mmCIF file of C-alpha atoms in Angstrom:
data_model
loop_
_atom_site.group_PDB
_atom_site.id
_atom_site.type_symbol
_atom_site.label_atom_id
_atom_site.label_comp_id
_atom_site.label_asym_id
_atom_site.label_seq_id
_atom_site.Cartn_x
_atom_site.Cartn_y
_atom_site.Cartn_z
ATOM 1 C CA MET A 1 86.432 133.782 105.431
ATOM 2 C CA VAL A 2 86.905 133.322 101.479
ATOM 3 C CA HIS A 3 88.808 136.230 100.669
ATOM 4 C CA ASP A 4 90.730 135.207 104.581
ATOM 5 C CA THR A 5 91.828 131.939 102.742
ATOM 6 C CA ARG A 6 93.067 132.946 99.589
ATOM 7 C CA VAL A 7 95.296 136.228 101.041
ATOM 8 C CA ALA A 8 96.527 132.629 103.894
ATOM 9 C CA VAL A 9 97.435 130.622 101.064
ATOM 10 C CA ASP A 10 98.520 133.044 99.405
ATOM 11 C CA GLY A 11 101.588 133.575 102.123
ATOM 12 C CA LEU A 12 102.199 129.898 102.497
ATOM 13 C CA LEU A 13 102.319 129.301 99.153
ATOM 14 C CA ALA A 14 105.222 131.592 99.021
ATOM 15 C CA GLN A 15 106.421 131.036 101.582
ATOM 16 C CA CYS A 16 106.703 127.174 100.322
ATOM 17 C CA ALA A 17 108.970 129.488 97.192
ATOM 18 C CA GLU A 18 110.654 131.166 100.069
ATOM 19 C CA TYR A 19 111.729 126.411 101.716
ATOM 20 C CA LYS A 20 112.989 125.872 98.125
ATOM 21 C CA GLU A 21 115.293 128.055 97.838
ATOM 22 C CA LEU A 22 116.480 128.461 100.743
ATOM 23 C CA SER A 23 116.709 124.473 100.657
ATOM 24 C CA ALA A 24 118.488 123.964 97.535
ATOM 25 C CA ARG A 25 120.663 126.678 99.073
ATOM 26 C CA LEU A 26 121.629 124.418 101.860
ATOM 27 C CA GLU A 27 122.075 121.765 99.961
ATOM 28 C CA HIS A 28 124.811 123.060 97.918
ATOM 29 C CA ALA A 29 126.774 124.996 101.058
ATOM 30 C CA GLY A 30 126.066 121.213 102.501
ATOM 31 C CA ARG A 31 129.035 120.162 99.765
ATOM 32 C CA LEU A 32 131.390 122.834 99.493
ATOM 33 C CA LEU A 33 131.241 121.215 104.094
ATOM 34 C CA ALA A 34 131.486 117.939 103.243
ATOM 35 C CA ARG A 35 134.141 118.591 100.932
ATOM 36 C CA ALA A 36 136.617 120.876 102.577
ATOM 37 C CA LYS A 37 135.979 118.104 105.575
ATOM 38 C CA LEU A 38 137.122 115.333 102.853
ATOM 39 C CA ARG A 39 139.930 117.306 101.338
ATOM 40 C CA ARG A 40 140.762 118.368 105.572
ATOM 41 C CA GLU A 41 140.316 121.961 104.073
ATOM 42 C CA PRO A 42 139.897 124.571 106.858
ATOM 43 C CA THR A 43 135.702 125.076 107.874
ATOM 44 C CA ASP A 44 135.005 127.540 109.511
ATOM 45 C CA GLU A 45 133.203 129.806 107.623
ATOM 46 C CA LEU A 46 132.037 127.219 105.415
ATOM 47 C CA SER A 47 130.152 125.769 108.808
ATOM 48 C CA ARG A 48 129.020 128.831 109.572
ATOM 49 C CA SER A 49 127.235 129.655 106.285
ATOM 50 C CA TYR A 50 125.792 125.954 106.835
ATOM 51 C CA GLN A 51 124.649 126.305 110.202
ATOM 52 C CA HIS A 52 123.252 129.707 108.981
ATOM 53 C CA LEU A 53 121.198 127.941 105.882
ATOM 54 C CA GLN A 54 120.009 125.530 108.722
ATOM 55 C CA ASN A 55 118.679 127.642 111.051
ATOM 56 C CA GLU A 56 116.649 129.991 108.097
ATOM 57 C CA LEU A 57 115.531 126.605 106.729
ATOM 58 C CA GLY A 58 114.688 125.470 109.986
ATOM 59 C CA GLN A 59 112.630 128.930 111.475
ATOM 60 C CA LEU A 60 111.045 129.208 107.909
ATOM 61 C CA ALA A 61 109.402 125.851 108.266
ATOM 62 C CA ASP A 62 107.554 126.914 111.537
ATOM 63 C CA ASP A 63 106.101 129.357 110.288
ATOM 64 C CA MET A 64 104.322 128.030 108.072
ATOM 65 C CA THR A 65 101.751 127.101 110.224
ATOM 66 C CA PHE A 66 97.561 126.949 109.077
ATOM 67 C CA ALA A 67 95.325 128.998 110.354
ATOM 68 C CA SER A 68 92.763 126.504 110.032
ATOM 69 C CA PRO A 69 91.773 123.000 108.168
ATOM 70 C CA ILE A 70 90.754 124.554 104.879
ATOM 71 C CA ILE A 71 93.683 126.357 104.733
ATOM 72 C CA TRP A 72 95.471 123.543 105.104
ATOM 73 C CA MET A 73 94.087 121.599 102.506
ATOM 74 C CA THR A 74 93.632 123.912 99.919
ATOM 75 C CA TYR A 75 97.699 124.871 100.669
ATOM 76 C CA LYS A 76 98.741 121.125 100.597
ATOM 77 C CA TYR A 77 96.264 120.766 96.705
ATOM 78 C CA GLU A 78 97.424 124.284 95.093
ATOM 79 C CA ALA A 79 101.688 123.908 96.440
ATOM 80 C CA TYR A 80 102.133 120.885 95.469
ATOM 81 C CA GLN A 81 100.383 120.579 91.785
ATOM 82 C CA LYS A 82 103.828 120.772 90.079
ATOM 83 C CA GLU A 83 105.404 118.402 92.337
ATOM 84 C CA ALA A 84 106.509 114.579 91.473
ATOM 85 C CA GLN A 85 104.126 113.389 93.700
ATOM 86 C CA PRO A 86 100.891 115.519 94.121
ATOM 87 C CA ILE A 87 98.038 116.585 95.766
ATOM 88 C CA GLN A 88 95.046 116.916 93.533
ATOM 89 C CA THR A 89 92.388 113.622 94.757
ATOM 90 C CA MET A 90 91.721 112.238 98.625
ATOM 91 C CA ALA A 91 93.559 109.793 97.435
ATOM 92 C CA ASP A 92 96.401 111.501 97.095
ATOM 93 C CA PHE A 93 95.713 113.204 100.215
ATOM 94 C CA ARG A 94 94.960 109.479 101.742
ATOM 95 C CA LEU A 95 97.929 107.917 101.322
ATOM 96 C CA HIS A 96 99.945 111.745 102.183
ATOM 97 C CA CYS A 97 98.393 111.220 105.681
ATOM 98 C CA SER A 98 98.563 108.702 105.819
ATOM 99 C CA LYS A 99 102.563 107.783 107.336
ATOM 100 C CA PRO A 100 102.218 107.431 111.608
ATOM 101 C CA GLY A 101 103.193 110.610 113.478
ATOM 102 C CA TYR A 102 103.868 112.304 110.546
ATOM 103 C CA ILE A 103 101.940 115.846 111.039
ATOM 104 C CA CYS A 104 99.421 115.688 109.262
ATOM 105 C CA THR A 105 98.094 111.840 109.957
ATOM 106 C CA LYS A 106 97.669 113.511 112.914
ATOM 107 C CA ARG A 107 95.853 117.317 111.493
ATOM 108 C CA PHE A 108 94.275 114.474 109.009
ATOM 109 C CA LEU A 109 93.149 112.383 112.345
ATOM 110 C CA PHE A 110 92.082 114.963 114.213
ATOM 111 C CA VAL A 111 89.969 116.850 111.499
ATOM 112 C CA ASN A 112 87.812 112.933 110.931
ATOM 113 C CA SER A 113 86.790 112.570 114.493
ATOM 114 C CA GLN A 114 85.152 116.120 114.878
ATOM 115 C CA LEU A 115 83.595 115.428 111.882
ATOM 116 C CA GLN A 116 82.368 112.046 113.560
ATOM 117 C CA LYS A 117 81.395 114.423 116.477
ATOM 118 C CA GLN A 118 79.427 116.561 114.305
ATOM 119 C CA GLY A 119 77.560 113.502 112.800
ATOM 120 C CA LEU A 120 79.515 113.625 109.902
ATOM 121 C CA PRO A 121 81.530 110.973 107.443
ATOM 122 C CA PRO A 122 84.972 111.812 107.931
ATOM 123 C CA LEU A 123 87.550 112.186 105.057
ATOM 124 C CA SER A 124 88.354 108.756 104.778
ATOM 125 C CA ASP A 125 85.293 107.552 103.861
ATOM 126 C CA LYS A 126 85.574 106.010 100.873
ATOM 127 C CA ALA A 127 81.262 106.079 99.965
ATOM 128 C CA THR A 128 81.052 109.336 100.811
ATOM 129 C CA TYR A 129 84.969 110.826 99.312
ATOM 130 C CA ALA A 130 86.087 108.714 96.682
ATOM 131 C CA ASP A 131 89.503 108.180 95.831
ATOM 132 C CA SER A 132 89.642 110.437 92.536
ATOM 133 C CA LEU A 133 87.117 112.857 93.909
ATOM 134 C CA ASP A 134 89.479 116.482 93.465
ATOM 135 C CA LEU A 135 90.457 117.753 97.379
ATOM 136 C CA GLY A 136 89.192 121.125 95.803
ATOM 137 C CA GLN A 137 85.899 120.419 96.365
ATOM 138 C CA ALA A 138 85.923 117.482 98.548
ATOM 139 C CA SER A 139 87.306 121.180 101.014
ATOM 140 C CA GLU A 140 84.090 122.080 101.880
ATOM 141 C CA ALA A 141 83.699 119.488 103.419
ATOM 142 C CA LEU A 142 85.498 121.172 106.082
ATOM 143 C CA LEU A 143 82.672 124.170 105.818
ATOM 144 C CA PRO A 144 81.267 122.586 109.180
ATOM 145 C CA LEU A 145 84.301 123.094 111.190
ATOM 146 C CA ARG A 146 85.873 126.064 110.228
ATOM 147 C CA MET A 147 82.356 127.484 111.491
ATOM 148 C CA ASP A 148 82.183 126.318 115.295
ATOM 149 C CA PRO A 149 84.486 127.686 117.267
ATOM 150 C CA GLY A 150 85.230 125.206 119.814
ATOM 151 C CA PHE A 151 86.860 123.318 116.983
ATOM 152 C CA MET A 152 89.547 127.027 115.823
ATOM 153 C CA LYS A 153 89.745 127.021 119.714
ATOM 154 C CA MET A 154 91.150 122.805 119.559
ATOM 155 C CA TRP A 155 93.227 123.234 116.283
ATOM 156 C CA ALA A 156 94.994 126.547 117.098
ATOM 157 C CA THR A 157 95.878 125.310 120.950
ATOM 158 C CA TYR A 158 97.606 121.919 118.719
ATOM 159 C CA GLU A 159 98.760 123.603 115.289
ATOM 160 C CA PHE A 160 100.624 126.809 116.938
ATOM 161 C CA PHE A 161 101.437 124.508 120.216
ATOM 162 C CA ARG A 162 105.089 125.349 121.637
ATOM 163 C CA THR A 163 106.789 123.745 124.383
ATOM 164 C CA GLY A 164 110.128 125.357 126.152
ATOM 165 C CA GLY A 165 109.973 128.427 123.834
ATOM 166 C CA LYS A 166 110.168 126.537 121.020
ATOM 167 C CA VAL A 167 107.635 125.665 118.017
ATOM 168 C CA ALA A 168 105.695 121.729 118.478
ATOM 169 C CA LYS A 169 103.496 121.618 116.270
ATOM 170 C CA TRP A 170 101.251 118.632 117.118
ATOM 171 C CA GLN A 171 103.494 117.775 119.680
ATOM 172 C CA ASN A 172 100.953 118.145 121.620
ATOM 173 C CA TYR A 173 97.771 115.860 120.074
ATOM 174 C CA LEU A 174 97.621 112.007 121.533
ATOM 175 C CA GLU A 175 95.973 110.265 118.463
ATOM 176 C CA GLN A 176 93.143 108.144 119.602
ATOM 177 C CA MET B 1 123.567 101.527 97.914
ATOM 178 C CA ALA B 2 121.468 103.629 94.823
ATOM 179 C CA ASN B 3 122.335 106.781 95.955
ATOM 180 C CA SER B 4 125.276 106.520 97.715
ATOM 181 C CA LEU B 5 127.866 110.021 97.072
ATOM 182 C CA VAL B 6 124.756 111.178 98.775
ATOM 183 C CA LEU B 7 125.148 109.275 101.944
ATOM 184 C CA ILE B 8 128.447 109.924 101.986
ATOM 185 C CA GLN B 9 128.221 113.993 102.081
ATOM 186 C CA LYS B 10 125.742 113.408 105.621
ATOM 187 C CA LEU B 11 127.859 110.510 107.027
ATOM 188 C CA VAL B 12 130.832 113.520 105.995
ATOM 189 C CA LEU B 13 128.260 116.895 107.897
ATOM 190 C CA GLY B 14 126.914 114.368 110.825
ATOM 191 C CA ASP B 15 130.858 113.411 111.965
ATOM 192 C CA VAL B 16 129.766 110.929 111.919
ATOM 193 C CA LEU B 17 132.871 109.183 109.615
ATOM 194 C CA ASP B 18 134.734 110.666 112.505
ATOM 195 C CA ARG B 19 133.191 107.749 115.164
ATOM 196 C CA TYR B 20 133.286 105.119 112.096
ATOM 197 C CA GLN B 21 136.065 103.352 109.429
ATOM 198 C CA LEU B 22 133.478 103.307 105.915
ATOM 199 C CA ALA B 23 134.729 99.228 105.090
ATOM 200 C CA HIS B 24 133.562 98.988 101.447
ATOM 201 C CA ALA B 25 131.808 100.014 98.992
ATOM 202 C CA VAL B 26 129.520 97.639 97.201
ATOM 203 C CA PHE B 27 127.040 98.225 94.719
ATOM 204 C CA VAL B 28 124.906 95.903 93.604
ATOM 205 C CA LEU B 29 123.874 95.447 90.397
ATOM 206 C CA ASP B 30 120.734 93.480 89.118
ATOM 207 C CA GLY B 31 121.880 92.088 85.858
ATOM 208 C CA ALA B 32 118.534 91.398 84.986
ATOM 209 C CA GLU B 33 117.620 94.755 84.786
ATOM 210 C CA ALA B 34 120.148 96.646 84.521
ATOM 211 C CA ASP B 35 120.430 98.772 80.341
ATOM 212 C CA GLN B 36 122.277 100.775 78.896
ATOM 213 C CA PRO B 37 120.370 104.467 80.219
ATOM 214 C CA GLN B 38 120.064 103.138 84.086
ATOM 215 C CA LEU B 39 123.919 102.081 83.655
ATOM 216 C CA GLU B 40 124.423 106.426 82.289
ATOM 217 C CA GLU B 41 122.194 106.953 85.651
ATOM 218 C CA TYR B 42 123.334 105.725 88.175
ATOM 219 C CA ALA B 43 127.517 105.559 86.305
ATOM 220 C CA ASP B 44 129.547 108.634 88.904
ATOM 221 C CA GLU B 45 128.078 105.429 91.890
ATOM 222 C CA LEU B 46 129.678 102.372 89.882
ATOM 223 C CA ARG B 47 132.617 104.796 89.544
ATOM 224 C CA ALA B 48 132.741 105.347 93.003
ATOM 225 C CA ALA B 49 132.085 101.871 94.564
ATOM 226 C CA ASN B 50 135.080 99.728 95.690
ATOM 227 C CA THR B 51 133.002 96.745 93.683
ATOM 228 C CA VAL B 52 130.250 96.051 91.721
ATOM 229 C CA LEU B 53 129.031 92.457 92.196
ATOM 230 C CA VAL B 54 126.707 92.346 89.373
ATOM 231 C CA SER B 55 123.665 89.478 89.889
ATOM 232 C CA LYS B 56 120.881 87.783 88.291
ATOM 233 C CA LEU B 57 122.872 86.956 85.470
ATOM 234 C CA ASP B 58 121.347 83.684 85.532
ATOM 235 C CA LEU B 59 118.359 84.829 84.092
ATOM 236 C CA ILE B 60 119.875 86.083 80.894
ATOM 237 C CA SER B 61 122.507 85.339 78.191
ATOM 238 C CA ALA B 62 125.370 85.385 78.346
ATOM 239 C CA GLU B 63 125.872 87.426 75.464
ATOM 240 C CA THR B 64 123.814 89.290 77.045
ATOM 241 C CA ALA B 65 125.859 89.197 80.514
ATOM 242 C CA SER B 66 129.109 89.884 78.238
ATOM 243 C CA ALA B 67 127.523 92.849 76.494
ATOM 244 C CA LEU B 68 126.116 94.200 80.394
ATOM 245 C CA GLN B 69 130.412 93.660 81.557
ATOM 246 C CA ASP B 70 131.782 95.929 78.423
ATOM 247 C CA ALA B 71 129.055 98.130 79.832
ATOM 248 C CA LEU B 72 130.195 98.551 82.567
ATOM 249 C CA ILE B 73 134.004 98.943 81.578
ATOM 250 C CA ASP B 74 132.573 101.282 78.527
ATOM 251 C CA ILE B 75 131.916 104.126 81.407
ATOM 252 C CA GLY B 76 135.457 103.753 83.855
ATOM 253 C CA VAL B 77 133.971 101.604 86.398
ATOM 254 C CA LYS B 78 137.050 98.683 87.092
ATOM 255 C CA ASN B 79 135.986 95.407 89.940
ATOM 256 C CA VAL B 80 133.291 93.631 88.713
ATOM 257 C CA LEU B 81 131.694 90.441 90.431
ATOM 258 C CA ARG B 82 129.885 88.121 89.592
ATOM 259 C CA VAL B 83 127.476 86.877 92.282
ATOM 260 C CA ASP B 84 126.075 83.011 90.841
ATOM 261 C CA ASN B 85 122.723 82.395 93.209
ATOM 262 C CA GLY B 86 123.869 84.880 95.903
ATOM 263 C CA VAL B 87 126.813 83.275 96.525
ATOM 264 C CA ALA B 88 129.783 85.823 95.922
ATOM 265 C CA GLU B 89 133.857 85.095 96.733
ATOM 266 C CA ARG B 90 134.025 87.736 100.494
ATOM 267 C CA ASP B 91 138.048 88.932 99.509
ATOM 268 C CA PHE B 92 136.995 91.868 97.708
ATOM 269 C CA LEU B 93 136.112 92.746 101.493
ATOM 270 C CA SER B 94 139.671 92.956 103.222
ATOM 271 C CA GLU B 95 140.195 95.607 100.664
ATOM 272 C CA SER B 96 140.109 99.224 101.694
ATOM 273 C CA SER B 97 137.681 101.404 100.651
ATOM 274 C CA ARG B 98 138.057 104.785 97.708
ATOM 275 C CA ILE B 99 134.680 106.363 97.867
ATOM 276 C CA LEU B 100 136.151 109.483 100.626
ATOM 277 C CA GLU B 101 138.850 109.933 97.964
ATOM 278 C CA PHE B 102 135.718 109.897 94.919
ATOM 279 C CA VAL B 103 134.170 111.770 96.889
ATOM 280 C CA ALA B 104 136.514 114.409 98.173
ATOM 281 C CA ASP B 105 137.155 114.873 94.449
ATOM 282 C CA TYR B 106 133.991 114.904 93.027
ATOM 283 C CA ALA B 107 132.563 118.012 91.134
ATOM 284 C CA SER B 108 129.584 117.926 89.687
ATOM 285 C CA GLU B 109 126.058 118.332 91.100
ATOM 286 C CA PHE B 110 124.813 115.194 92.988
ATOM 287 C CA ARG B 111 122.480 113.180 91.024
ATOM 288 C CA ALA B 112 119.028 113.877 92.579
ATOM 289 C CA HIS B 113 117.200 110.150 91.687
ATOM 290 C CA GLN B 114 114.346 111.016 93.069
ATOM 291 C CA ASP B 115 112.507 113.832 91.850
ATOM 292 C CA ASN B 116 110.458 112.210 89.954
ATOM 293 C CA VAL B 117 109.521 109.586 92.329
ATOM 294 C CA ASN B 118 105.526 109.199 92.429
ATOM 295 C CA TYR B 119 103.873 105.479 94.229
ATOM 296 C CA THR B 120 101.681 104.577 96.528
ATOM 297 C CA VAL B 121 99.965 102.416 98.184
ATOM 298 C CA ILE B 122 96.733 100.566 98.359
ATOM 299 C CA GLU B 123 95.097 98.960 100.581
ATOM 300 C CA ILE B 124 94.124 95.884 99.384
ATOM 301 C CA GLU B 125 90.050 94.705 100.954
ATOM 302 C CA LYS B 126 89.413 92.035 98.385
ATOM 303 C CA PRO B 127 90.641 89.177 96.936
ATOM 304 C CA ILE B 128 93.000 88.782 93.821
ATOM 305 C CA SER B 129 92.026 85.538 92.631
ATOM 306 C CA PRO B 130 93.638 83.042 91.459
ATOM 307 C CA PRO B 131 95.987 85.092 92.108
ATOM 308 C CA ALA B 132 98.315 84.482 88.308
ATOM 309 C CA GLN B 133 95.728 87.363 87.557
ATOM 310 C CA LEU B 134 98.405 89.633 88.922
ATOM 311 C CA GLU B 135 101.133 88.539 86.932
ATOM 312 C CA GLN B 136 99.193 88.409 83.834
ATOM 313 C CA SER B 137 98.885 92.213 84.679
ATOM 314 C CA TRP B 138 101.766 93.591 85.453
ATOM 315 C CA PRO B 139 102.937 94.607 81.824
ATOM 316 C CA GLN B 140 99.239 96.457 81.668
ATOM 317 C CA LEU B 141 100.418 97.949 85.073
ATOM 318 C CA GLN B 142 103.728 98.923 83.979
ATOM 319 C CA ASP B 143 102.102 101.125 80.203
ATOM 320 C CA GLU B 144 99.206 102.514 81.867
ATOM 321 C CA PHE B 145 100.475 104.252 84.976
ATOM 322 C CA GLY B 146 104.534 103.760 83.821
ATOM 323 C CA LEU B 147 104.942 101.202 87.197
ATOM 324 C CA HIS B 148 108.397 99.768 87.577
ATOM 325 C CA ARG B 149 108.142 98.296 91.333
ATOM 326 C CA LEU B 150 104.776 96.254 92.565
ATOM 327 C CA LYS B 151 106.272 95.020 95.946
ATOM 328 C CA GLY B 152 103.133 93.650 99.017
ATOM 329 C CA ASP B 153 100.449 91.661 100.107
ATOM 330 C CA PHE B 154 96.369 90.124 99.393
ATOM 331 C CA GLN B 155 95.020 87.521 99.969
ATOM 332 C CA ASP B 156 92.565 85.669 97.229
ATOM 333 C CA ASP B 157 89.682 84.146 97.258
ATOM 334 C CA SER B 158 90.736 81.279 99.846
ATOM 335 C CA SER B 159 92.003 83.718 102.087
ATOM 336 C CA GLN B 160 95.958 81.861 100.731
ATOM 337 C CA VAL B 161 98.036 85.037 101.473
ATOM 338 C CA TRP B 162 100.273 86.062 98.569
ATOM 339 C CA HIS B 163 104.083 87.902 98.306
ATOM 340 C CA VAL B 164 104.061 89.973 95.126
ATOM 341 C CA GLU B 165 107.538 91.490 93.981
ATOM 342 C CA ALA B 166 108.168 92.789 90.174
ATOM 343 C CA THR B 167 110.404 94.424 88.009
ATOM 344 C CA PRO B 168 110.025 95.542 85.499
ATOM 345 C CA SER B 169 111.640 92.486 83.653
ATOM 346 C CA GLN B 170 110.562 89.978 85.671
ATOM 347 C CA ILE B 171 107.452 89.169 88.502
ATOM 348 C CA ARG B 172 107.210 86.731 91.156
ATOM 349 C CA LEU B 173 104.587 85.907 93.621
ATOM 350 C CA ILE B 174 105.621 83.424 96.624
ATOM 351 C CA GLU B 175 103.141 82.503 99.501
ATOM 352 C CA GLY B 176 102.986 85.257 102.108
ATOM 353 C CA ARG B 177 103.050 85.449 105.625
ATOM 354 C CA PRO B 178 99.383 84.938 107.477
ATOM 355 C CA ASP B 179 99.952 87.650 109.544
ATOM 356 C CA ALA B 180 101.437 89.641 106.659
ATOM 357 C CA ARG B 181 99.317 93.311 105.984
ATOM 358 C CA MET B 182 96.654 92.985 102.947
ATOM 359 C CA ARG B 183 98.517 96.830 100.868
ATOM 360 C CA ILE B 184 100.306 96.003 97.928
ATOM 361 C CA VAL B 185 102.787 99.263 96.818
ATOM 362 C CA ALA B 186 103.717 101.140 93.289
ATOM 363 C CA ILE B 187 105.820 102.355 92.231
ATOM 364 C CA GLY B 188 105.972 104.535 89.211
ATOM 365 C CA SER B 189 105.732 107.795 86.919
ATOM 366 C CA LYS B 190 102.181 107.281 87.380
ATOM 367 C CA ALA B 191 101.682 105.160 90.386
ATOM 368 C CA ARG B 192 98.903 107.469 92.204
ATOM 369 C CA LEU B 193 96.522 107.620 89.582
ATOM 370 C CA LEU B 194 96.373 103.904 90.607
ATOM 371 C CA THR B 195 93.564 102.828 92.822
ATOM 372 C CA LEU B 196 91.696 100.430 94.341
ATOM 373 C CA GLU B 197 89.216 100.324 92.165
ATOM 374 C CA ARG B 198 91.499 100.602 88.742
ATOM 375 C CA LEU B 199 94.052 98.005 89.943
ATOM 376 C CA MET B 200 90.796 95.809 90.612
ATOM 377 C CA GLU B 201 89.229 96.517 86.636
ATOM 378 C CA VAL B 202 93.384 95.767 85.476
ATOM 379 C CA VAL B 203 93.476 92.352 87.442
ATOM 380 C CA GLY B 204 90.162 91.647 86.214
ATOM 381 C CA GLY B 205 90.704 92.050 83.111
ATOM 382 C CA ALA B 206 93.812 90.296 82.699
#
């Protein structure tokens, strides 16, 4: 299971690097397109290139899924290490998962509700998971959930949800 | 209006300007906070704006205000108007905008001002009393956590709600709304290291 997690996280980190590269290319393409529009120059080719990059980026974002909450947490911990806003501690993680309606907020709420159903403290419990606790250590708390086939089935129902043939991750999750 | 050039690009790409006209571009510059590095960082946006409104000049000396005006001229900013106690002439708004031409001719990359944003949101679950302790701690919070903004609400021992807003050179405490959510947003290079516990330690030791 540890090996599987490592392989999955490494794959996601590679996708993340690709995402950043594509984002930079999209930004540049946007610059060129906007300037051409303002100058009233032909935009057909620039528009196609911009749209293509947008589609590629959207497809990549759709492909980035977390097969388990441990993979999710480990990825967040590793992918954001060099960002201006790293996710290294429980305080960082709780902040990241606090935006209303945000997909990670839904994952966080779902994990917490399931931990509580198993009689375990939720990740929001600061007495158990102090603000300064390293997120790498905190992911062990999710092992009981990972071992629970019922939980994993529900997680997959939300994480891999599609509607109308389109990826719609966690759109079927209703916050309690 | 902070990253106006990026905003213009988004409006153009979204075809918003096909339906709406951009009337005027105003850059409001906080005269009490502006320094040379900041002027250099925002030089393009300042030049792109039709008008730069300089506020809070009553908080700085006449010499500093004059130096600021000179610094703006040095970086190529032309239309500078002062705001006195929040009041400015409105005639300038009738001029048509030229910011679109500026963006169309802009050759270099846009400023990516959000690269170093680091923030935190702290739920203030304990009273801060007396409130002035937060005011006294502001310089230490800036030093220790690299903060340049602090904004939010908290209660004191008597359940009075206070609203705080702080910038590098100013901090203001006023009575807050009773229904305000007790939390403070902090922005700065190491803001994420500021937890409730650390905040209470710093404020307690003020």
